[in-house]
PDB file of C-alpha atoms in Angstrom:
ATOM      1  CA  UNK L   1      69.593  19.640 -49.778  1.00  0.00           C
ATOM      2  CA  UNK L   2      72.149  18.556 -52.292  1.00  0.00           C
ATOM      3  CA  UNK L   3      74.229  17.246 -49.111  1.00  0.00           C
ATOM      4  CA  UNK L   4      71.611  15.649 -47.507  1.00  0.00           C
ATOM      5  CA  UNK L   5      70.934  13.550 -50.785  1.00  0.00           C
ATOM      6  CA  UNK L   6      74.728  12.590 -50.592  1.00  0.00           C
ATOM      7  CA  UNK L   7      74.702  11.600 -46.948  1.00  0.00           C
ATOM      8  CA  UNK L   8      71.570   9.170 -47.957  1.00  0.00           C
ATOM      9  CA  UNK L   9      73.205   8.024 -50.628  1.00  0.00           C
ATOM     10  CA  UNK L  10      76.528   6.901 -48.857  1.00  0.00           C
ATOM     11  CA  UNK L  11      74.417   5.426 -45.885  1.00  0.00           C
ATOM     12  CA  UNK L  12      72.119   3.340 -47.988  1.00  0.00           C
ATOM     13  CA  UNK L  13      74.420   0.842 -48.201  1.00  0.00           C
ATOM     14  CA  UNK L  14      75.490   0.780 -45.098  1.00  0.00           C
ATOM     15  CA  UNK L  15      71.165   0.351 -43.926  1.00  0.00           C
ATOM     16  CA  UNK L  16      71.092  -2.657 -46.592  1.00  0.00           C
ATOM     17  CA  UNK L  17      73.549  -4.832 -45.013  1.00  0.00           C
ATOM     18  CA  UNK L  18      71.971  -4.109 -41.665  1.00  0.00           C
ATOM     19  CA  UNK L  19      68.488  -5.135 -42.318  1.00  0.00           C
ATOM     20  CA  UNK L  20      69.486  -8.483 -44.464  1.00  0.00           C
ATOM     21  CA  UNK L  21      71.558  -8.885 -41.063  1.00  0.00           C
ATOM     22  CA  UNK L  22      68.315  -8.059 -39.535  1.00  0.00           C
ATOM     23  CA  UNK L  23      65.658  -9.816 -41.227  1.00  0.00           C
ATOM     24  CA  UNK L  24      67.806 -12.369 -43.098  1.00  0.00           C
ATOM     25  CA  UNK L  25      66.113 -11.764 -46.296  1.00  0.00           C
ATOM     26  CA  UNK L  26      67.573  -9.934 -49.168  1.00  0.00           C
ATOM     27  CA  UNK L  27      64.690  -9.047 -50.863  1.00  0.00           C
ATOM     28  CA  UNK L  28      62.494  -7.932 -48.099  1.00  0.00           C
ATOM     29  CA  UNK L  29      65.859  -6.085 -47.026  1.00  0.00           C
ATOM     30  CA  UNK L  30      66.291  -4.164 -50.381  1.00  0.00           C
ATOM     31  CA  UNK L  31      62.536  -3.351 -50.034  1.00  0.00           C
ATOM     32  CA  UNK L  32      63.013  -1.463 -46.410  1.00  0.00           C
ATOM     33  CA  UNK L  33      65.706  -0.279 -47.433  1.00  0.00           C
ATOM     34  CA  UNK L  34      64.434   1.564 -50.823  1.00  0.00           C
ATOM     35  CA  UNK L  35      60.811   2.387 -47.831  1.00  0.00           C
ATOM     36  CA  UNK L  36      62.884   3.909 -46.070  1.00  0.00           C
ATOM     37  CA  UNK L  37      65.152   5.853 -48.230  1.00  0.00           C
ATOM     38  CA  UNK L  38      62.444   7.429 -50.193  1.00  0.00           C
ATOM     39  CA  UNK L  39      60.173   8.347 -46.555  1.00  0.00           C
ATOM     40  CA  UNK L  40      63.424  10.241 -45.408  1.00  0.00           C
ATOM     41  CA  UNK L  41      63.554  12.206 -48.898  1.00  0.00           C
ATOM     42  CA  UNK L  42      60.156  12.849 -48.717  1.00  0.00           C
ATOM     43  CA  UNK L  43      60.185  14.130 -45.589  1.00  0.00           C
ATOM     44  CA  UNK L  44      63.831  16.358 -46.224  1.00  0.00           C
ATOM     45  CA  UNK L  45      61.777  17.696 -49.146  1.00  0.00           C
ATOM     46  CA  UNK L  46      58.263  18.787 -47.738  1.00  0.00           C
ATOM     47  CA  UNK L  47      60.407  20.532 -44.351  1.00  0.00           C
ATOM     48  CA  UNK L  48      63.153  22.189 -46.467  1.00  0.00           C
ATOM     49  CA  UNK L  49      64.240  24.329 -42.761  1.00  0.00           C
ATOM     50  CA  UNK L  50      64.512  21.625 -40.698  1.00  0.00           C
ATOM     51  CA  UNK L  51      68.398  20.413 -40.631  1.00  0.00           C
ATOM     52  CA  UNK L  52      68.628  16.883 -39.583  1.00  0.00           C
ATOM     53  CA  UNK L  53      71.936  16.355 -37.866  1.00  0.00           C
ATOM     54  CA  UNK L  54      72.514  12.956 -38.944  1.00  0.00           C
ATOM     55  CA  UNK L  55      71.099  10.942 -41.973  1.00  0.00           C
ATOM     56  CA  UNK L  56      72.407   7.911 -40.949  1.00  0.00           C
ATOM     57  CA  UNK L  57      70.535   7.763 -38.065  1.00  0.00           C
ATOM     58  CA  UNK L  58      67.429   9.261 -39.002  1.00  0.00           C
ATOM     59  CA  UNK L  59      67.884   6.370 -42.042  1.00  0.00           C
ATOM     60  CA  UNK L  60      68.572   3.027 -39.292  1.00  0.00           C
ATOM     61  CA  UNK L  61      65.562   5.165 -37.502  1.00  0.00           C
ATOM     62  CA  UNK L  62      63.059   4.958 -40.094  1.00  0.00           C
ATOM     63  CA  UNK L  63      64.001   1.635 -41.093  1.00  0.00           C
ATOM     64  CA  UNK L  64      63.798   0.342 -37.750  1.00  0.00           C
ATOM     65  CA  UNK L  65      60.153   1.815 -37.071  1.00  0.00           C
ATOM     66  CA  UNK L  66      58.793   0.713 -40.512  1.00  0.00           C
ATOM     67  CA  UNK L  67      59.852  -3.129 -39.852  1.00  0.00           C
ATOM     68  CA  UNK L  68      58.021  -2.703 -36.184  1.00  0.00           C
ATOM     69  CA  UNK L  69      55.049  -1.533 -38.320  1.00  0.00           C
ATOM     70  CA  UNK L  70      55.479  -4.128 -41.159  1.00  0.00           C
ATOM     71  CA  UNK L  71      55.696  -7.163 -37.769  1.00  0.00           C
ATOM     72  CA  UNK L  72      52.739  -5.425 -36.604  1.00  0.00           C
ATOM     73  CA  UNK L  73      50.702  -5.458 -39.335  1.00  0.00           C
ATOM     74  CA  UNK L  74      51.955  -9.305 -40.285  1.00  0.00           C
ATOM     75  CA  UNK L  75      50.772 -10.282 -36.230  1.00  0.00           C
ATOM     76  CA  UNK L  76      47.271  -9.050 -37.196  1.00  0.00           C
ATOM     77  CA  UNK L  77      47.098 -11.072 -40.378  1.00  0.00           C
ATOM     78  CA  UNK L  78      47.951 -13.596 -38.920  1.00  0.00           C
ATOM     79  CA  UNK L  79      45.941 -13.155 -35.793  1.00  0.00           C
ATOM     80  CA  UNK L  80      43.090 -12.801 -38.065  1.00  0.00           C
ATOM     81  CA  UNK L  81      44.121 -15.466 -40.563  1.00  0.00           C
ATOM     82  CA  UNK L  82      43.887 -18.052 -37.097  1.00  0.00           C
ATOM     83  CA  UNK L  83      40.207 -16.703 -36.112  1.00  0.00           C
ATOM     84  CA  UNK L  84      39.246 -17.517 -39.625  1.00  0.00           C
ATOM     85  CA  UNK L  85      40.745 -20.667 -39.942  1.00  0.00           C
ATOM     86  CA  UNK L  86      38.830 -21.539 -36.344  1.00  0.00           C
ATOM     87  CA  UNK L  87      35.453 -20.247 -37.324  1.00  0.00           C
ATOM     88  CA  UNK L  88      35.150 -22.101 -40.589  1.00  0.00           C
ATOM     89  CA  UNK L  89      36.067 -24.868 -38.337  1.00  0.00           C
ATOM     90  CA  UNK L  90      33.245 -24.407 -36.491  1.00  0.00           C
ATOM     91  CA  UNK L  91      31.022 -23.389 -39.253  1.00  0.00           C
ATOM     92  CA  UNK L  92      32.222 -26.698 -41.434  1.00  0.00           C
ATOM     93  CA  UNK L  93      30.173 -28.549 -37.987  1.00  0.00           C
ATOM     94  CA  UNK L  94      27.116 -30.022 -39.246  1.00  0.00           C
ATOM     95  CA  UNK L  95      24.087 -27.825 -38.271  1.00  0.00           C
ATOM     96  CA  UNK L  96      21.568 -29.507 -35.815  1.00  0.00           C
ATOM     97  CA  UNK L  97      18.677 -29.492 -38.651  1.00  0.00           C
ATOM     98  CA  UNK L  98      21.643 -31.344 -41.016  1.00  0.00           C
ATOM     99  CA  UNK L  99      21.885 -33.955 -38.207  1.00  0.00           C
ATOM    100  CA  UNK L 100      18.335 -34.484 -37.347  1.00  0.00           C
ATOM    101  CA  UNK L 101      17.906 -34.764 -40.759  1.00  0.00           C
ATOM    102  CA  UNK L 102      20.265 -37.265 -41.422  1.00  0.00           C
ATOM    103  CA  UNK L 103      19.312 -38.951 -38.384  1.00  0.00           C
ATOM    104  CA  UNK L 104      15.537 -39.170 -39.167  1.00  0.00           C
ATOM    105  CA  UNK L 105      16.882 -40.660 -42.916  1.00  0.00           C
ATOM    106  CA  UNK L 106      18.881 -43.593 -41.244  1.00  0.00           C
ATOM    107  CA  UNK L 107      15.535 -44.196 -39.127  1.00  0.00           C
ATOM    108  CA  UNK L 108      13.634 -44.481 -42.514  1.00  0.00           C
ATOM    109  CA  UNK L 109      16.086 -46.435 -44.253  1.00  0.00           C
ATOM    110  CA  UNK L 110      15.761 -49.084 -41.564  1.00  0.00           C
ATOM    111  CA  UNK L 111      11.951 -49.133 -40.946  1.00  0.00           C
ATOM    112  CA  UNK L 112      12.188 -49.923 -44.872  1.00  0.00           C
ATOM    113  CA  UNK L 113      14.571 -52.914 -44.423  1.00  0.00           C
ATOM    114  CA  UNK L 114      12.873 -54.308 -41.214  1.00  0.00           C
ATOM    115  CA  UNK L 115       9.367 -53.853 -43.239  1.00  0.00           C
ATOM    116  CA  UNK L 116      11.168 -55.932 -46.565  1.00  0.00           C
ATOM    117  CA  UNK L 117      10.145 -59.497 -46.667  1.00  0.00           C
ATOM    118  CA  UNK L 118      12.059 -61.760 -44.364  1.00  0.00           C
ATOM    119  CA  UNK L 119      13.859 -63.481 -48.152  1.00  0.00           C
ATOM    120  CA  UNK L 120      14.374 -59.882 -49.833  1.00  0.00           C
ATOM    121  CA  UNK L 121      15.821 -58.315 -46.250  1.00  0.00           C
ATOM    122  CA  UNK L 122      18.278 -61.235 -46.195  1.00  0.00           C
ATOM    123  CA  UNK L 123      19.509 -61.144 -49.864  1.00  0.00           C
ATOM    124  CA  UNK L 124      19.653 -57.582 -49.234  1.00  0.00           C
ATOM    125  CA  UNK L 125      21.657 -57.531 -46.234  1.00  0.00           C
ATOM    126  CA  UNK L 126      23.846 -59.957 -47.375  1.00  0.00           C
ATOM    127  CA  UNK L 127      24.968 -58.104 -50.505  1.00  0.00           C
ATOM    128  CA  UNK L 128      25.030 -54.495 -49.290  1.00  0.00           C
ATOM    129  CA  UNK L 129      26.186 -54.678 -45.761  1.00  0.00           C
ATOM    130  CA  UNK L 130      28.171 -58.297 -45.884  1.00  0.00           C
ATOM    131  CA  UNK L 131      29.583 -57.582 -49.349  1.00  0.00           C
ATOM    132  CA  UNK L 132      28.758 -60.935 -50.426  1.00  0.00           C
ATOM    133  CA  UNK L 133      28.429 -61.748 -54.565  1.00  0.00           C
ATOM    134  CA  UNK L 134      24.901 -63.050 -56.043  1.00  0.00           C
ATOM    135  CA  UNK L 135      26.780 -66.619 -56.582  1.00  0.00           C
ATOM    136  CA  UNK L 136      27.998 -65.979 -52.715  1.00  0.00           C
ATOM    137  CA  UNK L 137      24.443 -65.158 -51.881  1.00  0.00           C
ATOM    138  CA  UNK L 138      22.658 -67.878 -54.374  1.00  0.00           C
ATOM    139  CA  UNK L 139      24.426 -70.869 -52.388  1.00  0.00           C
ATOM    140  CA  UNK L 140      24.583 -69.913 -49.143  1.00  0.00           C
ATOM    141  CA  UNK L 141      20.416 -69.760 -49.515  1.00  0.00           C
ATOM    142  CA  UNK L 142      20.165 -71.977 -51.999  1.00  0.00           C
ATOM    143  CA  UNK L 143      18.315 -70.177 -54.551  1.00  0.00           C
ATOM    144  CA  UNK L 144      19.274 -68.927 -58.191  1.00  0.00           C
ATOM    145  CA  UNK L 145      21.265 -66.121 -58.696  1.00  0.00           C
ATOM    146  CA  UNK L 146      18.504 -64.663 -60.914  1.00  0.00           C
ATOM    147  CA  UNK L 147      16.340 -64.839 -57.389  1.00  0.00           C
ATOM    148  CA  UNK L 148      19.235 -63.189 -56.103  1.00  0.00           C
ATOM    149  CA  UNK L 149      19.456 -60.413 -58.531  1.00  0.00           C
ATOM    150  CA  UNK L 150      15.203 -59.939 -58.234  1.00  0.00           C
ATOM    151  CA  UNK L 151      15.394 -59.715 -54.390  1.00  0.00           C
ATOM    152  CA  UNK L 152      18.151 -57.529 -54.953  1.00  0.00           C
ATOM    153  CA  UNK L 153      15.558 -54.863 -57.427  1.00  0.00           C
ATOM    154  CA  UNK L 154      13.057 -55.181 -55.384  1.00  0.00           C
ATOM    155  CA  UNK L 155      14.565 -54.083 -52.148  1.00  0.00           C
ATOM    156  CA  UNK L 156      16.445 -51.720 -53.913  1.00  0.00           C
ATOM    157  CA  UNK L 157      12.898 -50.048 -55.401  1.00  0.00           C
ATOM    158  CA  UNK L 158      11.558 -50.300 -52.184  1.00  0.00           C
ATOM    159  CA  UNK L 159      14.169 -48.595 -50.496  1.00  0.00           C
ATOM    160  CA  UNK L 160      14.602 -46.098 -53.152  1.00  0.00           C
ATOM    161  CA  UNK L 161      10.648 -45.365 -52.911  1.00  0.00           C
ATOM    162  CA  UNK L 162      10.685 -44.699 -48.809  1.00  0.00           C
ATOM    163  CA  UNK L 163      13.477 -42.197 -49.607  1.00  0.00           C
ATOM    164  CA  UNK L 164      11.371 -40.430 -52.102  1.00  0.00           C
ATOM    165  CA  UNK L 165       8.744 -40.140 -49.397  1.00  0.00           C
ATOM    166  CA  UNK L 166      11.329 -38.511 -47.042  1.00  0.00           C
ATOM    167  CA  UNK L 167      12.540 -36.313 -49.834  1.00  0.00           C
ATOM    168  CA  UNK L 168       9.396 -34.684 -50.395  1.00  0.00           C
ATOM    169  CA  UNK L 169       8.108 -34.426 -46.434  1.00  0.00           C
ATOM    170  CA  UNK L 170      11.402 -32.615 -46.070  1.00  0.00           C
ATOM    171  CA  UNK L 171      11.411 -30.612 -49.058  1.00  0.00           C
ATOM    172  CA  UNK L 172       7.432 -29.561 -49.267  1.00  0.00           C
ATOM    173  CA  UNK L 173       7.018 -26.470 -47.694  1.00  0.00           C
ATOM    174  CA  UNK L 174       4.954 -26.659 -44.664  1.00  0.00           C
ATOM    175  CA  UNK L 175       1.739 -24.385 -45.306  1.00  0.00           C
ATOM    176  CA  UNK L 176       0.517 -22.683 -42.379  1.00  0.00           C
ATOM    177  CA  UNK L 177      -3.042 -21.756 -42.171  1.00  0.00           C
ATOM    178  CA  UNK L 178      -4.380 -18.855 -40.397  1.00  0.00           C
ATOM    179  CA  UNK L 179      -7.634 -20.010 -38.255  1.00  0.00           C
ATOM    180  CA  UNK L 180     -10.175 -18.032 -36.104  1.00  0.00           C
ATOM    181  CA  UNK L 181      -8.861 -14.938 -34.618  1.00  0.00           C
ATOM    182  CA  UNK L 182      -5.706 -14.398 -36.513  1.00  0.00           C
ATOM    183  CA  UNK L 183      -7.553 -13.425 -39.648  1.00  0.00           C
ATOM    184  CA  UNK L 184      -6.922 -10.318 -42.146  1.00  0.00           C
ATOM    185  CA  UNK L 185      -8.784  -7.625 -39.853  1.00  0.00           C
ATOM    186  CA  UNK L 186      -6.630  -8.274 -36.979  1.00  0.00           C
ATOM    187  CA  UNK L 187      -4.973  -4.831 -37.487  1.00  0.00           C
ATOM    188  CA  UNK L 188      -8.349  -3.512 -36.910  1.00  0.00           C
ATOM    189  CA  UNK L 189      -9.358  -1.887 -33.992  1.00  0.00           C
ATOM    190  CA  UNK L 190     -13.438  -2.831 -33.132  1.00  0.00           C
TER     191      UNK L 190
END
């Protein structure tokens, strides 16, 4: 056993240099390297009768099969790593309710503007869509820029009070009432 030990011991080096030849990495080297050295003692100590013929090999062996494990094991991370990366991609897809609902908000929000007076729904256009300033907007309709800044509330409460509306349709939970035959004794046999 005592031989065996020295045989590992002389070869180690020699198994270092080939795996940072190998897997051009020191570190990850060193760390086969020690894997390897301590699965061969292991296994030298539990099978005490079994002579191995050469260390060195069974060393460059054992090395060899634990960095085909090690690339193995890496390929399914990262195999699994890419199907989780593509299904939160397709989870991060807005669901159809999130669409309709958005979609049924942008109807709201312009059955509000097209219902505003035809002087608040042009002051309010003009500000939030053309970006123009309440002086901007003042002369170009020729009214104060206090008008400008009312209009401006107003449509701003109005819209503000349609999406309140929407908020609680869509938020209300829908009570469904149980008419005629589908009452409590329906379990019953008659």
């Amino acid at each position: 056993m005592q031989t065996l030990v020295q045989d590992l011991i002389r070869h180690y080096d020699d198994l270092r240099r080939h795996l940072v030849r190998e897997l051009r990495d020191a570190d990850h080297a060193a760390d086969i390297a020690q894997s390897t050295f301590e699965r061969v003692y292991t296994h030298a100590l539990n099978l005490p009768a079994i002579h191995i013929d050469s260390p060195r090999a069974m060393l460059f062996k054992v090395a060899r099969n634990l960095c085909i494990d090690e690339a193995r094991h890496r390929r399914v991370a990262q195999d699994w790593a890419r199907d989780k990366y593509h299904a939160d991609l397709h989870d991060a897809q807005p669901s159809s309710e999130h669409l309709f609902a958005h979609r049924q908000l942008l109807e709201r929000v312009v059955e509000t503007i097209e219902r505003l007076p035809p002087r608040r729904r042009e002051v309010f256009l003009l500000f939030r869509a053309h970006g123009y300033s309440h002086a901007e907007i003042a002369e170009r309709l020729g009214i104060t820029e206090m008008a400008v800044a009312k209009h401006l509330v107003r449509s701003v409460i109005d819209c503000s009070r349609a999406l309140a509306e929407l908020r609680t349709q869509l938020l209300e939970p829908q009570t469904v009432c149980l008419q005629g035959e589908f009452g409590g004794d329906l379990a019953e046999d008659r």
